[in-house]
Amino acid sequence: MPAEWEQQSMVMLTWPHRETDWLPYLTEITETYIRMADAITRHEQLVIATPHPIQVGALLSGRLPQKQMSNVYIYHCKTNDTWARDHGPITLVERDTHKRTLLDFRFNGWGEKFEAALDNKITSTLHKEGAFDTEQGNTPRLVDNDDFVLEGGSIESDGKGTVFTTEFCLLAPNRNQPLEKEEIEDELLHRLKAERIIWLHHGQLKGDDTDGHIDTTVRIAPDDTLLYHKCYNKDDEQYADFLALEEELKTLRTIDGKPYRLIPLPQPDAIYDDDDRLPATYANFLIINDAVLVPTYAQPENDKMACDAIAKAFPDREIIAIDSRIIIKQHGSIHCCTMQLF
């Protein structure tokens, strides 16, 4: 499983529409998706799944330069929601031949919390339509993993055989029971062709529907770097948990036995929807070719600190800030909305 910063062939989006939970703020979330599409197509191809391909195509044609529209490929798919990170394919690449294999795991709405039958079919539908073919005509093999629940947001790869995940997500109810932790680890090692799994035991955002996806708290960057969510406010309800996460990260070692380089990302000031705290985080950024899309929350000091920290980890990439306040109303952010393919 490649590291996210390796050369990508495309990014996938599943477009919001009236039949999703985005209906109350469909105009706002559509504008955010247009901004993401604009940023992505400046650097690489974009595949879009939507029940309304004609409307989405017309919308983007009116907003993006023609040169960028040549990077847009839109396919008809019935969808429940928009979280491509969790229903999209996970790419494996053979290092010698660069042959790609796409893994299509079962997506069951984060442990059967939400209806997901349509979303679980998106990857296979797109593959049949040739959506994941490259310009060289390279059609990747799709491997059906519908006997195993795994969401893309729950794993991080360093591209060198180490996969990070969290215990509280992969062991959560209605995922892969009755499998025990050791059995789930064996499945991950085999299916992801990994050499080791690092399980994290701390760091769970309030308001997170996913039971603690790692892409909201700890992200891998080049040179054995870990970017992680850090709470500086001792009075915050999340302070103790994220302090424990920081201490846990300090004990980790690379596959070569060296400590990781740690770069903290500030916790955004708490954001609420009525009385519900939303899972705002800067860790949910998307790495694309030559750029990083960073979620921001109209908090100038925190936003700048986060962008500077991510720029430190990716000094050769453009940092593109995307206001993500509307995305977190549905308890996700930029990385959750997207899936890169290699």
GROMACS .gro file of N, CA, C and O in nm, residues 8-58:
model
  204
    8GLN      N    1   0.034   1.006  -0.772
    8GLN     CA    2  -0.103   0.957  -0.787
    8GLN      C    3  -0.149   0.965  -0.933
    8GLN      O    4  -0.099   1.046  -1.011
    9SER      N    5  -0.246   0.881  -0.967
    9SER     CA    6  -0.305   0.888  -1.101
    9SER      C    7  -0.433   0.970  -1.101
    9SER      O    8  -0.468   1.032  -1.201
   10MET      N    9  -0.504   0.970  -0.986
   10MET     CA   10  -0.631   1.042  -0.981
   10MET      C   11  -0.680   1.049  -0.837
   10MET      O   12  -0.631   0.979  -0.748
   11VAL      N   13  -0.780   1.136  -0.816
   11VAL     CA   14  -0.852   1.145  -0.689
   11VAL      C   15  -1.000   1.123  -0.718
   11VAL      O   16  -1.051   1.167  -0.822
   12MET      N   17  -1.068   1.058  -0.626
   12MET     CA   18  -1.211   1.029  -0.641
   12MET      C   19  -1.292   1.115  -0.545
   12MET      O   20  -1.255   1.133  -0.429
   13LEU      N   21  -1.403   1.170  -0.595
   13LEU     CA   22  -1.504   1.238  -0.514
   13LEU      C   23  -1.640   1.173  -0.539
   13LEU      O   24  -1.669   1.133  -0.653
   14THR      N   25  -1.722   1.165  -0.437
   14THR     CA   26  -1.862   1.125  -0.452
   14THR      C   27  -1.945   1.249  -0.422
   14THR      O   28  -1.944   1.300  -0.310
   15TRP      N   29  -2.017   1.298  -0.522
   15TRP     CA   30  -2.074   1.434  -0.518
   15TRP      C   31  -2.201   1.440  -0.432
   15TRP      O   32  -2.287   1.351  -0.438
   16PRO      N   33  -2.216   1.546  -0.351
   16PRO     CA   34  -2.337   1.561  -0.269
   16PRO      C   35  -2.459   1.594  -0.355
   16PRO      O   36  -2.449   1.659  -0.459
   17HIS      N   37  -2.578   1.550  -0.308
   17HIS     CA   38  -2.702   1.577  -0.381
   17HIS      C   39  -2.820   1.580  -0.283
   17HIS      O   40  -2.805   1.555  -0.164
   18ARG      N   41  -2.937   1.607  -0.334
   18ARG     CA   42  -3.054   1.632  -0.251
   18ARG      C   43  -3.098   1.510  -0.171
   18ARG      O   44  -3.163   1.523  -0.066
   19GLU      N   45  -3.065   1.392  -0.218
   19GLU     CA   46  -3.109   1.270  -0.149
   19GLU      C   47  -3.011   1.227  -0.041
   19GLU      O   48  -3.024   1.117   0.016
   20THR      N   49  -2.914   1.311  -0.008
   20THR     CA   50  -2.819   1.282   0.099
   20THR      C   51  -2.848   1.371   0.220
   20THR      O   52  -2.933   1.459   0.215
   21ASP      N   53  -2.774   1.347   0.328
   21ASP     CA   54  -2.791   1.428   0.448
   21ASP      C   55  -2.743   1.572   0.429
   21ASP      O   56  -2.758   1.655   0.520
   22TRP      N   57  -2.687   1.601   0.312
   22TRP     CA   58  -2.641   1.737   0.284
   22TRP      C   59  -2.754   1.832   0.245
   22TRP      O   60  -2.730   1.951   0.226
   23LEU      N   61  -2.875   1.783   0.231
   23LEU     CA   62  -2.985   1.865   0.180
   23LEU      C   63  -2.999   2.000   0.251
   23LEU      O   64  -3.016   2.103   0.184
   24PRO      N   65  -2.991   2.008   0.387
   24PRO     CA   66  -3.012   2.138   0.453
   24PRO      C   67  -2.909   2.244   0.415
   24PRO      O   68  -2.935   2.363   0.429
   25TYR      N   69  -2.790   2.201   0.372
   25TYR     CA   70  -2.687   2.299   0.331
   25TYR      C   71  -2.622   2.256   0.201
   25TYR      O   72  -2.501   2.258   0.185
   26LEU      N   73  -2.709   2.218   0.107
   26LEU     CA   74  -2.659   2.166  -0.020
   26LEU      C   75  -2.582   2.273  -0.099
   26LEU      O   76  -2.479   2.243  -0.161
   27THR      N   77  -2.629   2.396  -0.097
   27THR     CA   78  -2.559   2.503  -0.170
   27THR      C   79  -2.419   2.522  -0.116
   27THR      O   80  -2.322   2.531  -0.193
   28GLU      N   81  -2.406   2.527   0.017
   28GLU     CA   82  -2.275   2.550   0.079
   28GLU      C   83  -2.178   2.435   0.054
   28GLU      O   84  -2.062   2.457   0.021
   29ILE      N   85  -2.226   2.312   0.070
   29ILE     CA   86  -2.134   2.198   0.052
   29ILE      C   87  -2.096   2.184  -0.096
   29ILE      O   88  -1.983   2.145  -0.128
   30THR      N   89  -2.188   2.218  -0.186
   30THR     CA   90  -2.154   2.211  -0.329
   30THR      C   91  -2.042   2.309  -0.361
   30THR      O   92  -1.949   2.276  -0.438
   31GLU      N   93  -2.047   2.429  -0.303
   31GLU     CA   94  -1.939   2.526  -0.325
   31GLU      C   95  -1.805   2.472  -0.273
   31GLU      O   96  -1.701   2.490  -0.336
   32THR      N   97  -1.808   2.404  -0.160
   32THR     CA   98  -1.685   2.346  -0.105
   32THR      C   99  -1.631   2.237  -0.197
   32THR      O  100  -1.510   2.227  -0.221
   33TYR      N  101  -1.719   2.156  -0.252
   33TYR     CA  102  -1.676   2.051  -0.344
   33TYR      C  103  -1.621   2.112  -0.473
   33TYR      O  104  -1.525   2.057  -0.532
   34ILE      N  105  -1.678   2.221  -0.517
   34ILE     CA  106  -1.622   2.288  -0.636
   34ILE      C  107  -1.480   2.337  -0.608
   34ILE      O  108  -1.390   2.324  -0.691
   35ARG      N  109  -1.459   2.393  -0.488
   35ARG     CA  110  -1.324   2.437  -0.452
   35ARG      C  111  -1.227   2.320  -0.447
   35ARG      O  112  -1.112   2.331  -0.491
   36MET      N  113  -1.271   2.207  -0.392
   36MET     CA  114  -1.184   2.089  -0.392
   36MET      C  115  -1.156   2.041  -0.534
   36MET      O  116  -1.042   2.007  -0.568
   37ALA      N  117  -1.259   2.038  -0.617
   37ALA     CA  118  -1.241   1.995  -0.756
   37ALA      C  119  -1.144   2.087  -0.830
   37ALA      O  120  -1.059   2.040  -0.909
   38ASP      N  121  -1.154   2.216  -0.806
   38ASP     CA  122  -1.063   2.313  -0.868
   38ASP      C  123  -0.919   2.286  -0.827
   38ASP      O  124  -0.828   2.281  -0.910
   39ALA      N  125  -0.896   2.266  -0.696
   39ALA     CA  126  -0.760   2.243  -0.648
   39ALA      C  127  -0.704   2.112  -0.702
   39ALA      O  128  -0.588   2.106  -0.746
   40ILE      N  129  -0.784   2.007  -0.703
   40ILE     CA  130  -0.736   1.876  -0.747
   40ILE      C  131  -0.703   1.877  -0.896
   40ILE      O  132  -0.598   1.829  -0.939
   41THR      N  133  -0.792   1.933  -0.978
   41THR     CA  134  -0.773   1.927  -1.123
   41THR      C  135  -0.661   2.017  -1.173
   41THR      O  136  -0.621   2.008  -1.290
   42ARG      N  137  -0.609   2.103  -1.089
   42ARG     CA  138  -0.489   2.179  -1.125
   42ARG      C  139  -0.365   2.089  -1.122
   42ARG      O  140  -0.260   2.126  -1.178
   43HIS      N  141  -0.378   1.972  -1.058
   43HIS     CA  142  -0.262   1.887  -1.036
   43HIS      C  143  -0.277   1.745  -1.090
   43HIS      O  144  -0.177   1.680  -1.118
   44GLU      N  145  -0.400   1.696  -1.106
   44GLU     CA  146  -0.418   1.558  -1.152
   44GLU      C  147  -0.563   1.535  -1.192
   44GLU      O  148  -0.647   1.625  -1.184
   45GLN      N  149  -0.591   1.412  -1.234
   45GLN     CA  150  -0.724   1.377  -1.278
   45GLN      C  151  -0.820   1.362  -1.160
   45GLN      O  152  -0.779   1.329  -1.049
   46LEU      N  153  -0.949   1.385  -1.187
   46LEU     CA  154  -1.053   1.374  -1.086
   46LEU      C  155  -1.165   1.286  -1.140
   46LEU      O  156  -1.218   1.310  -1.248
   47VAL      N  157  -1.200   1.183  -1.064
   47VAL     CA  158  -1.313   1.095  -1.096
   47VAL      C  159  -1.427   1.128  -1.000
   47VAL      O  160  -1.407   1.135  -0.879
   48ILE      N  161  -1.546   1.150  -1.055
   48ILE     CA  162  -1.661   1.187  -0.974
   48ILE      C  163  -1.772   1.083  -0.991
   48ILE      O  164  -1.809   1.049  -1.104
   49ALA      N  165  -1.823   1.034  -0.879
   49ALA     CA  166  -1.939   0.946  -0.879
   49ALA      C  167  -2.060   1.028  -0.837
   49ALA      O  168  -2.056   1.100  -0.737
   50THR      N  169  -2.171   1.017  -0.913
   50THR     CA  170  -2.290   1.095  -0.882
   50THR      C  171  -2.413   1.035  -0.950
   50THR      O  172  -2.401   0.982  -1.062
   51PRO      N  173  -2.530   1.045  -0.888
   51PRO     CA  174  -2.653   1.006  -0.958
   51PRO      C  175  -2.695   1.107  -1.065
   51PRO      O  176  -2.786   1.078  -1.143
   52HIS      N  177  -2.631   1.223  -1.067
   52HIS     CA  178  -2.671   1.332  -1.157
   52HIS      C  179  -2.551   1.381  -1.239
   52HIS      O  180  -2.507   1.496  -1.224
   53PRO      N  181  -2.496   1.298  -1.326
   53PRO     CA  182  -2.373   1.336  -1.398
   53PRO      C  183  -2.390   1.456  -1.491
   53PRO      O  184  -2.297   1.536  -1.504
   54ILE      N  185  -2.504   1.471  -1.554
   54ILE     CA  186  -2.522   1.582  -1.647
   54ILE      C  187  -2.520   1.714  -1.571
   54ILE      O  188  -2.452   1.811  -1.611
   55GLN      N  189  -2.592   1.719  -1.459
   55GLN     CA  190  -2.597   1.842  -1.381
   55GLN      C  191  -2.460   1.877  -1.323
   55GLN      O  192  -2.420   1.994  -1.323
   56VAL      N  193  -2.389   1.778  -1.271
   56VAL     CA  194  -2.257   1.804  -1.212
   56VAL      C  195  -2.160   1.850  -1.321
   56VAL      O  196  -2.080   1.942  -1.301
   57GLY      N  197  -2.166   1.785  -1.437
   57GLY     CA  198  -2.080   1.826  -1.548
   57GLY      C  199  -2.104   1.969  -1.591
   57GLY      O  200  -2.011   2.046  -1.615
   58ALA      N  201  -2.232   2.007  -1.600
   58ALA     CA  202  -2.266   2.144  -1.640
   58ALA      C  203  -2.219   2.243  -1.534
   58ALA      O  204  -2.168   2.352  -1.566
   0.00000   0.00000   0.00000
